[in-house]
XYZ file of C-alpha atoms in Angstrom:
678
model
C 38.637 22.194 -50.765
C 35.516 20.407 -49.102
C 32.542 22.324 -48.016
C 30.362 21.294 -45.070
C 27.129 19.869 -46.416
C 25.317 21.287 -43.317
C 26.258 25.039 -42.747
C 25.844 24.648 -38.554
C 27.929 21.903 -38.492
C 26.945 18.216 -37.139
C 26.257 19.436 -33.536
C 22.810 20.871 -34.317
C 21.670 18.095 -36.323
C 22.597 15.364 -33.573
C 20.732 17.753 -30.991
C 17.898 17.177 -33.154
C 17.754 13.475 -33.281
C 15.240 11.541 -31.563
C 16.232 8.164 -32.346
C 19.155 5.809 -32.648
C 18.716 5.428 -36.520
C 18.885 9.294 -37.209
C 22.231 9.393 -35.224
C 23.177 6.297 -37.314
C 22.599 8.227 -40.489
C 24.552 11.459 -39.239
C 27.091 9.424 -38.071
C 27.449 7.707 -41.656
C 27.655 11.164 -43.111
C 30.355 12.084 -40.463
C 32.595 9.207 -41.609
C 31.979 10.073 -45.326
C 32.967 13.540 -45.094
C 35.900 13.027 -42.665
C 34.462 14.816 -39.802
C 34.524 11.795 -37.803
C 38.114 12.335 -36.997
C 37.396 15.309 -34.922
C 37.496 15.053 -31.275
C 34.937 17.527 -30.715
C 32.525 15.793 -33.235
C 33.188 12.211 -31.272
C 31.952 13.646 -28.182
C 28.677 14.832 -29.828
C 28.513 11.687 -31.134
C 28.673 9.609 -27.912
C 26.239 11.927 -26.383
C 23.666 11.501 -29.150
C 24.040 7.864 -29.062
C 23.879 7.889 -25.113
C 20.564 10.312 -25.186
C 18.677 7.666 -27.668
C 19.494 4.867 -25.141
C 22.380 3.230 -27.517
C 25.178 3.026 -25.192
C 26.917 0.155 -27.213
C 26.993 2.193 -30.397
C 28.648 5.150 -28.112
C 31.130 2.722 -26.798
C 32.075 1.597 -30.214
C 32.555 5.421 -31.465
C 34.699 6.024 -28.282
C 36.871 2.839 -28.626
C 37.623 3.695 -32.297
C 38.526 7.172 -31.728
C 41.837 8.284 -32.569
C 41.701 11.693 -30.663
C 40.200 10.855 -27.306
C 40.513 14.355 -25.091
C 38.903 15.140 -22.080
C 35.389 15.943 -23.642
C 35.496 12.307 -25.224
C 36.171 10.729 -21.971
C 33.740 12.655 -20.139
C 30.826 11.851 -22.987
C 31.269 8.440 -22.351
C 31.369 8.329 -18.637
C 28.100 10.619 -18.516
C 26.653 7.938 -21.069
C 27.214 5.120 -18.681
C 25.949 7.350 -15.692
C 22.752 8.210 -17.601
C 22.300 4.232 -18.000
C 22.805 3.720 -14.416
C 25.927 1.734 -14.740
C 27.990 3.135 -11.972
C 30.763 0.286 -12.368
C 31.280 1.082 -15.947
C 31.928 4.652 -15.042
C 34.530 3.644 -12.266
C 36.405 1.208 -14.762
C 36.304 4.097 -17.590
C 37.388 6.684 -14.830
C 40.483 4.312 -13.686
C 41.605 3.717 -17.249
C 41.464 7.457 -17.930
C 43.914 8.036 -15.275
C 46.043 5.210 -16.324
C 46.240 6.771 -19.788
C 47.351 9.998 -18.143
C 44.141 12.055 -19.172
C 43.776 14.999 -17.182
C 40.128 14.786 -15.387
C 38.090 18.222 -15.172
C 35.177 19.103 -12.767
C 32.531 16.975 -14.855
C 34.746 13.854 -14.546
C 35.260 13.895 -10.723
C 31.277 15.116 -10.119
C 30.102 12.040 -12.323
C 32.510 9.669 -10.940
C 31.741 10.383 -7.346
C 28.158 10.400 -7.946
C 28.712 6.614 -9.167
C 30.724 5.801 -5.989
C 27.317 7.365 -4.109
C 25.224 5.131 -6.135
C 27.222 1.910 -5.080
C 27.738 3.178 -1.357
C 31.500 2.784 -2.025
C 32.628 5.568 0.583
C 36.406 4.514 0.322
C 36.396 4.704 -3.576
C 34.547 7.900 -3.431
C 37.230 9.310 -0.884
C 40.343 8.220 -3.088
C 38.389 10.141 -6.165
C 37.968 13.407 -3.973
C 41.840 13.117 -2.883
C 42.708 13.051 -6.640
C 40.235 15.767 -7.021
C 42.185 17.871 -4.818
C 45.567 16.910 -5.972
C 44.155 18.016 -9.506
C 43.178 21.649 -8.132
C 39.428 21.013 -7.640
C 39.202 21.210 -3.812
C 36.933 24.065 -3.871
C 35.091 23.408 -6.923
C 31.113 23.506 -5.829
C 30.324 20.734 -8.027
C 32.927 18.142 -6.857
C 31.895 19.426 -3.402
C 28.272 18.772 -3.804
C 28.622 15.607 -5.145
C 31.044 14.455 -2.542
C 28.671 15.622 0.136
C 26.120 13.661 -1.560
C 28.428 10.397 -1.164
C 28.326 11.042 2.588
C 24.945 11.470 2.832
C 23.981 8.686 0.746
C 26.381 6.343 3.240
C 24.640 7.735 6.147
C 27.842 9.675 7.326
C 25.941 12.672 8.224
C 28.487 14.280 10.649
C 31.352 13.913 7.921
C 28.740 15.520 5.302
C 28.379 18.277 7.711
C 32.176 18.812 8.208
C 32.628 18.954 4.109
C 29.568 21.315 3.953
C 30.966 23.694 6.508
C 34.318 23.702 4.859
C 32.867 24.231 1.473
C 33.803 28.164 0.608
C 30.824 28.327 -2.067
C 27.557 26.499 -1.695
C 24.936 26.032 -4.040
C 21.109 25.302 -3.739
C 21.969 21.546 -4.299
C 24.647 21.673 -1.574
C 21.788 22.875 1.019
C 19.177 20.706 -0.527
C 21.331 17.552 0.038
C 21.990 18.386 3.693
C 18.369 18.936 4.681
C 17.209 15.853 2.703
C 20.106 13.836 4.391
C 19.081 14.637 7.677
C 15.504 14.077 6.926
C 15.840 10.426 5.652
C 18.156 9.782 8.781
C 15.844 10.823 11.040
C 17.409 13.585 12.285
C 14.590 16.202 11.814
C 16.004 18.784 14.443
C 19.283 18.985 12.266
C 17.503 19.477 8.997
C 15.143 22.307 10.681
C 18.635 23.853 11.679
C 20.056 23.700 8.201
C 16.878 25.584 6.877
C 17.229 28.169 9.420
C 20.815 28.835 8.460
C 19.757 29.117 4.726
C 17.310 31.905 5.946
C 20.149 33.767 7.708
C 22.069 33.490 4.437
C 19.129 34.463 2.462
C 19.335 31.353 0.443
C 15.824 30.572 -1.276
C 14.614 27.242 -0.657
C 13.146 25.238 -3.489
C 10.301 22.519 -3.512
C 12.578 19.838 -2.779
C 14.017 21.540 0.637
C 10.214 22.283 1.257
C 9.262 18.735 1.124
C 12.191 17.672 3.420
C 11.070 20.315 5.938
C 7.266 19.356 5.680
C 8.564 15.564 6.525
C 10.703 17.016 9.521
C 7.685 18.676 10.817
C 5.728 15.336 10.578
C 8.593 13.513 12.346
C 9.112 16.067 15.103
C 5.146 16.586 15.587
C 5.785 20.128 15.072
C 2.604 21.309 13.617
C 3.432 25.149 14.041
C 6.505 24.889 12.136
C 4.380 23.106 9.205
C 1.759 25.746 9.005
C 4.779 28.283 8.655
C 6.285 26.156 5.812
C 2.835 25.603 4.008
C 2.512 29.875 4.270
C 5.847 30.296 3.066
C 5.099 28.226 -0.079
C 2.137 30.022 -0.586
C 3.692 33.508 -0.041
C 6.564 32.632 -2.504
C 4.084 31.126 -4.873
C 6.657 27.929 -4.936
C 5.751 25.109 -7.524
C 3.268 22.844 -5.975
C 2.955 19.666 -7.082
C 1.471 16.079 -5.897
C 4.338 15.427 -3.988
C 4.656 18.863 -2.082
C 0.723 18.662 -1.542
C 1.139 14.733 -0.202
C 3.991 15.864 1.946
C 1.503 18.454 3.636
C -1.386 15.982 3.895
C 1.096 13.285 5.606
C 2.553 16.103 8.204
C -1.130 17.414 9.025
C -2.388 13.865 9.514
C 0.583 12.704 11.552
C 0.231 15.804 13.599
C -3.608 14.842 14.486
C -4.907 17.954 12.207
C -7.134 15.649 10.113
C -9.388 18.530 9.040
C -6.496 20.711 7.469
C -5.193 17.320 5.933
C -8.494 16.602 4.360
C -8.538 20.406 3.050
C -5.323 20.028 1.466
C -6.390 16.460 0.028
C -9.609 17.968 -1.256
C -8.406 20.712 -2.988
C -5.441 18.360 -4.893
C -6.020 18.612 -8.749
C -4.230 15.050 -9.044
C -3.807 12.570 -6.202
C -1.762 9.287 -6.605
C -1.742 6.289 -4.465
C 0.537 7.868 -1.960
C -1.633 10.918 -1.393
C -4.529 8.503 -0.644
C -2.390 6.388 1.661
C -1.211 9.119 3.635
C -4.818 10.507 4.571
C -5.904 6.928 5.195
C -2.745 6.355 7.549
C -3.644 9.798 9.337
C -7.403 8.668 9.915
C -6.212 5.231 11.011
C -3.414 6.208 13.415
C -5.567 8.716 15.065
C -8.211 6.283 15.907
C -10.915 7.174 13.221
C -11.370 3.782 11.895
C -14.653 4.654 10.280
C -13.267 7.427 8.256
C -10.206 5.470 7.178
C -12.088 2.761 5.826
C -14.558 5.104 4.166
C -11.638 6.486 2.495
C -10.446 3.084 1.194
C -13.742 2.721 -0.484
C -13.590 6.250 -2.013
C -10.126 5.417 -3.353
C -11.155 2.293 -5.034
C -14.027 4.091 -6.699
C -11.667 6.545 -8.136
C -10.124 3.612 -9.707
C -6.720 4.051 -7.893
C -5.631 0.701 -6.821
C -4.352 0.482 -2.900
C -0.854 -0.160 -2.150
C 0.575 -1.804 0.598
C 0.684 1.324 2.855
C -3.180 2.011 2.345
C -3.863 -1.684 2.858
C -1.926 -2.039 6.076
C -3.725 1.542 7.260
C -6.843 -0.204 6.737
C -5.865 -3.127 8.535
C -5.084 -1.037 11.561
C -8.678 0.464 11.126
C -10.171 -2.870 11.216
C -8.076 -3.873 14.201
C -9.542 -0.620 15.963
C -13.168 -1.522 15.331
C -12.734 -5.122 15.293
C -13.986 -5.401 11.670
C -12.977 -9.121 10.986
C -14.839 -9.432 7.717
C -13.464 -6.513 5.881
C -9.995 -7.482 7.401
C -10.213 -10.856 5.913
C -11.009 -9.344 2.592
C -8.074 -7.041 2.672
C -6.379 -10.132 3.477
C -7.411 -11.847 0.580
C -6.503 -9.042 -1.476
C -2.958 -8.808 -0.493
C -2.368 -12.387 -1.053
C -3.965 -12.241 -4.542
C -2.342 -8.758 -5.653
C 0.524 -8.083 -3.686
C 3.431 -9.949 -1.768
C 2.285 -11.484 1.563
C 5.733 -10.393 3.064
C 7.113 -9.314 6.505
C 5.321 -6.136 6.543
C 1.943 -7.145 5.115
C 2.040 -10.539 7.053
C 2.691 -8.504 10.633
C -0.270 -6.125 9.683
C -2.534 -9.050 9.006
C -1.299 -10.746 12.076
C -2.195 -7.788 14.199
C -5.545 -7.498 12.777
C -6.641 -11.006 13.382
C -5.310 -10.967 16.939
C -7.178 -7.768 17.727
C -10.218 -9.136 16.137
C -10.273 -11.857 18.385
C -8.989 -14.563 16.133
C -5.555 -15.568 18.127
C -5.120 -18.893 16.625
C -5.575 -17.386 13.016
C -2.967 -15.235 13.887
C -0.485 -17.654 15.213
C -1.272 -19.825 12.058
C -0.196 -17.268 9.789
C 2.910 -16.030 11.868
C 4.336 -19.498 11.606
C 3.931 -19.119 7.759
C 6.004 -16.109 7.272
C 9.191 -17.334 5.899
C 11.591 -14.364 6.957
C 10.244 -13.261 10.400
C 12.108 -9.959 11.590
C 11.901 -8.613 15.313
C 8.652 -6.848 14.409
C 6.857 -10.030 13.505
C 8.159 -11.787 16.673
C 6.916 -8.667 18.896
C 3.552 -8.434 17.423
C 3.070 -12.127 18.020
C 4.188 -11.533 21.667
C 2.308 -8.605 21.927
C -0.719 -10.320 20.631
C -0.443 -13.118 23.401
C -0.048 -10.566 25.917
C -3.616 -8.663 25.267
C -5.227 -12.205 25.126
C -3.861 -12.726 28.530
C -1.756 -15.666 27.675
C 1.480 -14.480 29.618
C 3.010 -18.271 29.831
C 2.699 -18.682 25.774
C 4.070 -15.103 25.426
C 7.120 -15.967 27.551
C 7.204 -19.594 25.407
C 7.279 -17.630 22.102
C 9.937 -15.364 23.514
C 12.220 -18.057 24.404
C 11.864 -19.467 20.866
C 12.767 -16.215 19.538
C 15.820 -16.062 21.712
C 17.047 -19.640 20.017
C 16.891 -17.688 16.501
C 19.518 -15.135 15.480
C 17.356 -12.209 16.039
C 17.878 -10.176 18.879
C 15.185 -9.159 21.336
C 14.883 -4.873 21.437
C 13.152 -2.596 23.686
C 9.532 -3.302 22.095
C 10.441 -7.182 22.759
C 10.648 -6.666 26.347
C 7.947 -4.005 26.480
C 5.619 -6.431 25.025
C 6.752 -9.692 27.272
C 6.320 -7.287 30.490
C 2.968 -6.112 29.353
C 1.899 -9.816 28.933
C 3.209 -10.836 32.362
C 1.010 -7.841 33.779
C -2.238 -8.926 32.025
C -1.685 -12.551 33.472
C -0.567 -11.753 36.857
C 3.160 -13.551 36.574
C 4.597 -11.218 38.959
C 7.806 -13.261 39.747
C 8.549 -13.572 35.892
C 8.045 -10.064 35.462
C 10.687 -9.278 38.104
C 13.047 -11.995 36.831
C 12.868 -10.497 33.001
C 12.851 -6.839 34.316
C 16.098 -7.458 35.908
C 17.667 -9.713 33.015
C 16.933 -6.876 30.394
C 19.811 -4.944 31.472
C 22.349 -7.837 32.825
C 21.841 -10.168 29.736
C 20.492 -8.031 26.836
C 22.121 -4.575 28.050
C 18.656 -2.864 27.280
C 18.252 0.138 29.490
C 14.505 0.374 31.027
C 12.807 3.065 29.130
C 9.499 4.894 30.423
C 7.366 2.039 28.676
C 9.454 -0.754 30.670
C 8.834 0.912 33.787
C 4.922 1.297 33.238
C 4.960 -2.183 32.355
C 6.397 -3.337 35.467
C 4.737 -0.901 37.817
C 1.371 -2.048 36.275
C 2.215 -5.843 36.881
C 3.276 -4.752 40.513
C 0.150 -2.527 41.233
C -2.332 -4.974 39.742
C -1.341 -7.590 42.045
C -1.521 -5.466 45.044
C 2.053 -4.885 45.197
C 1.528 -1.124 45.401
C 4.248 -0.391 47.962
C 6.805 -1.909 46.010
C 5.719 -0.325 42.676
C 6.088 3.136 44.514
C 9.371 2.468 45.761
C 10.491 1.445 42.067
C 9.123 4.725 40.747
C 10.956 6.461 43.342
C 14.546 4.758 42.582
C 14.008 5.698 38.897
C 17.067 7.979 37.721
C 14.913 9.791 35.172
C 11.682 11.496 36.357
C 8.415 9.115 35.852
C 5.875 10.007 33.355
C 2.333 10.010 33.469
C 1.944 6.612 32.159
C 3.985 5.207 35.131
C 1.839 7.194 37.666
C -1.394 6.582 35.879
C -0.435 2.564 36.389
C -0.039 3.189 39.970
C -2.896 5.272 40.432
C -4.949 2.447 38.819
C -3.732 -0.203 41.190
C -4.379 2.093 44.123
C -7.907 2.409 42.936
C -8.341 -1.564 42.525
C -6.731 -2.494 45.916
C -8.027 0.550 48.014
C -4.345 2.143 48.615
C -5.624 5.448 49.423
C -2.495 7.359 50.762
C -0.395 6.231 47.868
C -3.040 6.816 45.391
C -3.502 10.421 46.360
C 0.286 11.010 45.531
C -0.119 9.362 42.353
C -3.394 11.232 41.548
C -1.555 14.799 42.385
C 1.390 13.674 40.094
C -0.911 12.541 36.806
C -2.652 15.886 37.274
C 0.551 18.102 37.482
C 1.955 15.940 34.394
C -0.991 15.957 32.115
C -3.672 18.897 33.258
C -5.242 18.698 29.362
C -6.251 15.252 29.313
C -9.877 14.063 30.099
C -8.607 10.471 30.686
C -6.502 11.459 33.315
C -9.329 13.453 34.918
C -11.599 10.386 34.704
C -8.771 8.305 36.014
C -8.447 10.634 39.351
C -12.398 11.093 39.474
C -12.929 7.285 39.292
C -10.105 6.877 41.848
C -11.867 9.039 44.552
C -15.382 7.589 43.711
C -13.979 4.236 44.547
C -12.796 5.548 47.787
C -16.423 7.299 48.368
C -14.600 10.661 48.622
C -17.570 12.306 46.879
C -15.999 16.006 47.972
C -12.957 15.305 45.942
C -15.073 13.679 43.047
C -17.030 16.931 42.826
C -13.837 19.081 42.969
C -12.263 17.142 39.883
C -15.522 17.334 38.132
C -15.641 21.245 38.885
C -12.171 21.886 37.378
C -13.311 19.744 34.280
C -16.305 21.724 33.845
C -14.663 25.011 34.297
C -12.114 24.422 31.497
C -14.525 23.225 29.057
C -13.204 19.368 29.551
C -15.668 16.688 28.857
C -15.292 12.996 29.805
C -14.739 10.676 26.925
C -18.233 8.816 26.312
C -17.896 4.810 26.680
C -19.196 3.162 23.521
C -19.200 -0.633 22.384
C -18.937 -2.018 18.736
C -20.281 -5.196 17.471
C -19.913 -6.307 13.873
C -23.023 -8.210 12.589
C -23.740 -9.466 8.758
C -20.521 -7.228 7.655
C -21.624 -4.414 9.361
C -20.363 -2.491 12.412
C -23.167 -1.438 14.884
C -22.061 0.933 17.774
C -23.917 1.739 21.000
C -23.544 4.390 23.852
C -24.521 3.814 27.450
C -28.334 4.195 27.670
C -28.561 4.260 24.093
C -32.241 4.734 22.933
C -31.519 5.657 19.301
C -31.420 2.146 17.833
C -34.545 0.882 15.962
C -34.325 -2.336 17.924
C -34.559 -0.658 21.105
C -37.388 -2.193 22.767
C -36.332 -5.731 21.728
C -32.753 -5.028 23.173
C -34.511 -3.712 26.530
C -36.504 -6.856 26.600
C -33.566 -9.275 25.781
C -31.845 -7.570 28.793
C -34.748 -8.190 31.064
C -35.066 -11.433 30.272
C -31.311 -12.120 30.739
C -31.332 -10.164 34.128
C -33.984 -12.368 35.492
C -32.429 -15.670 34.580
C -28.955 -14.249 35.598
C -30.571 -13.325 39.321
C -32.048 -16.750 39.207
C -28.439 -18.280 38.798
C -26.819 -16.160 41.508
C -25.973 -12.916 39.884
C -25.760 -9.820 42.098
C -25.241 -6.483 40.478
C -21.894 -4.999 41.516
C -23.109 -1.195 42.114
C -19.656 -0.130 43.378
C -18.792 0.158 40.059
C -21.335 2.796 39.353
C -19.145 5.830 40.487
C -21.764 8.385 41.428
C -23.068 9.252 44.789
C -26.927 7.841 43.930
C -29.529 5.487 45.357
C -28.917 1.781 44.730
C -31.874 0.968 42.432
C -30.796 3.650 39.742
C -27.100 2.235 39.959
C -28.485 -1.174 39.142
C -30.524 0.496 36.070
C -27.366 2.332 34.959
C -25.455 -1.128 35.110
C -28.248 -2.651 32.960
C -27.725 0.009 30.142
C -23.881 -0.075 29.966
C -22.911 0.030 26.152
C -21.317 -3.543 26.246
C -24.691 -4.980 27.512
C -26.487 -3.157 24.888
C -24.197 -4.413 22.220
C -24.443 -7.772 23.517
C -28.131 -7.837 23.316
C -28.241 -6.363 20.011
C -25.755 -9.427 18.987
C -27.776 -11.917 20.382
C -30.766 -10.738 18.662
C -29.383 -10.637 15.177
C -27.043 -13.644 14.923
C -27.885 -17.380 14.784
C -27.371 -19.484 17.855
C -23.779 -20.631 18.433
C -22.323 -17.604 16.442
C -19.491 -15.907 18.350
C -19.735 -12.417 19.444
C -16.972 -9.879 19.257
C -17.664 -6.572 21.282
C -15.020 -3.898 21.171
C -15.194 -1.249 23.896
C -13.141 2.051 23.873
C -12.705 1.984 27.563
C -12.058 -0.742 30.096
C -14.972 -3.280 30.575
C -16.428 -2.538 34.085
C -16.296 -4.937 36.859
C -20.258 -5.535 36.935
C -20.410 -6.022 32.893
C -17.486 -8.539 33.344
C -19.426 -10.362 36.094
C -22.815 -10.394 33.907
C -21.052 -11.394 30.617
C -19.784 -14.387 32.377
C -23.598 -15.617 33.296
C -24.645 -14.428 29.599
C -22.314 -16.674 28.056
C -23.658 -19.704 30.063
C -26.974 -18.660 29.604
C -27.185 -18.299 25.650
C -24.061 -21.196 25.291
C -21.941 -18.844 23.249
C -18.638 -17.463 23.127
C -18.561 -13.924 23.802
C -15.208 -12.035 23.059
C -14.853 -8.630 24.712
C -11.900 -6.122 23.858
C -11.454 -3.281 26.113
C -8.981 -0.527 25.599
C -6.388 -2.945 27.644
C -6.843 -6.442 26.838
C -9.237 -9.230 25.592
C -11.732 -11.253 27.711
C -13.018 -14.390 26.343
C -16.164 -15.608 28.019
C -17.469 -19.236 27.567
C -19.611 -21.520 29.907
C -20.005 -18.793 32.622
C -16.022 -18.527 32.849
C -13.688 -15.645 31.577
C -10.140 -16.303 30.277
C -8.791 -13.884 32.486
C -9.528 -15.791 35.410
C -11.111 -12.421 36.937
C -7.659 -10.948 37.074
C -7.549 -7.861 34.807
């Protein structure tokens, strides 16, 4: 009688093998000793070859096996699943059924997983039907894999029906539902699933926590995000770079940048996604300088920026008009990454917002596969530069392609009309967006058309349009009407709009400033005093106006009446010289733009010290003749500074580009590109 040369059998030796060569040696011994004919040994051998990555040898063992029981079939099916070969899994499963082998829970679980990998819902449903026929209807593993199939195929309602019908659910099932709803941008349902988990006293794991944190980021629910963060700490759940990065992203997207930074600073390990989350958070919340500083820190830590971090950095460059750095990032993308639709659109947006519209269009023409986002970005770019007719021409060109205009396209087009005073075109396309494109106007579309009409002095028509709205108009719509009333002296309708904006957004300093400016323009100083008294009472401060200019690769910012700059005396001397020459050419200060009840002489002095004037003077002092200046202002440029900049551009024979919070103004030879319409 033959005695086994390894007392514990081949299984223990096979499990210890770390390479194909070792498995092959054990395989040879199994053949010599006759153990190879044993079905259980075959499945162990197949699994071992698979574990070392040699699926071909595993398949040879499978095909030579004279006794292929369910364990052998499952071993081969699992081997292909591990190799990420879902087609082979399905082929083996079908062959198994044809040969009359009865599948078990593992067979169905792995086969349905293969269907999910292929997004083959039809075959997956057929396999599940067979699982029911073989008695595995209530099997928790089969149910979880089928749930995953529906989730992967985006069929969340069907997944929910399966989930509710499962008599027993494991943590995998719950996790699948939470992550499925998060990935499907259905954050509220994800949170509802978590609440059901709490009711049923199911302990959530790290994957569920990450999904919930992402849901809070999508919903803008920082309160729940804080609660989940606390839950993780209290339960001492494992915290890795994925969980921490999700927390950074959630806090940043909710505007809680201090908390985001605190989590980030305490991370023992940060990857490129962690850095990108924080950079993106600062950029999207308007803290461009902090975002760019983080990009520099990231590179000093030898972490190579990815597309997300670079796109966020481009956004930051766009916000402050940092063209030199934007060009460097553009070059880095071209050299190290793919200049695709995403990166191309971000670069186009950067050049446009840094004043180089021609460069933006040049690059737009070179994007090989343009999607709706690319078209929308270019149409919007023409709009903010006041090129309404060019925006329309581009829109008509887009219509000729197979890309269908969407909500954002029409909003960009209507905004372009508003900045260019193209009232008839605005009315025509606002009407056509419903009739031809079947797009129902949203809050943004109404805000654009109201802004267009109100800017053009058609305040009564704009007010009637608001009153005809089915949905309740939001603050953006009433604010657009109020701005038009201020510009055209429509006091009665303006007072209605002022009341509405205060009702809708009583905690926004920008809204209070808008209302205050409306009453100041109408010289209703008692009302101005009342608004400012309320602001003071609740501790609200008006956002200070500032302007930024890039000189020699560095950004320089100035506040109104800023005296802190080392070149202050030279800047004042430059402004006095320019003022003298401007007056000689016919310039008269427009003191009505000083919204304070003070003496005319004081008003003139205040106008001369507006931030854009200081910034222009600094730029002239520190750049060579003929150099183009780009001034970025956080608020709207005032009417007097607009008039003064026209004169300055002619005196110094330079192009001066001013980008305010609404649009661009290109000043050259005493003329502005907006035609004095903005």
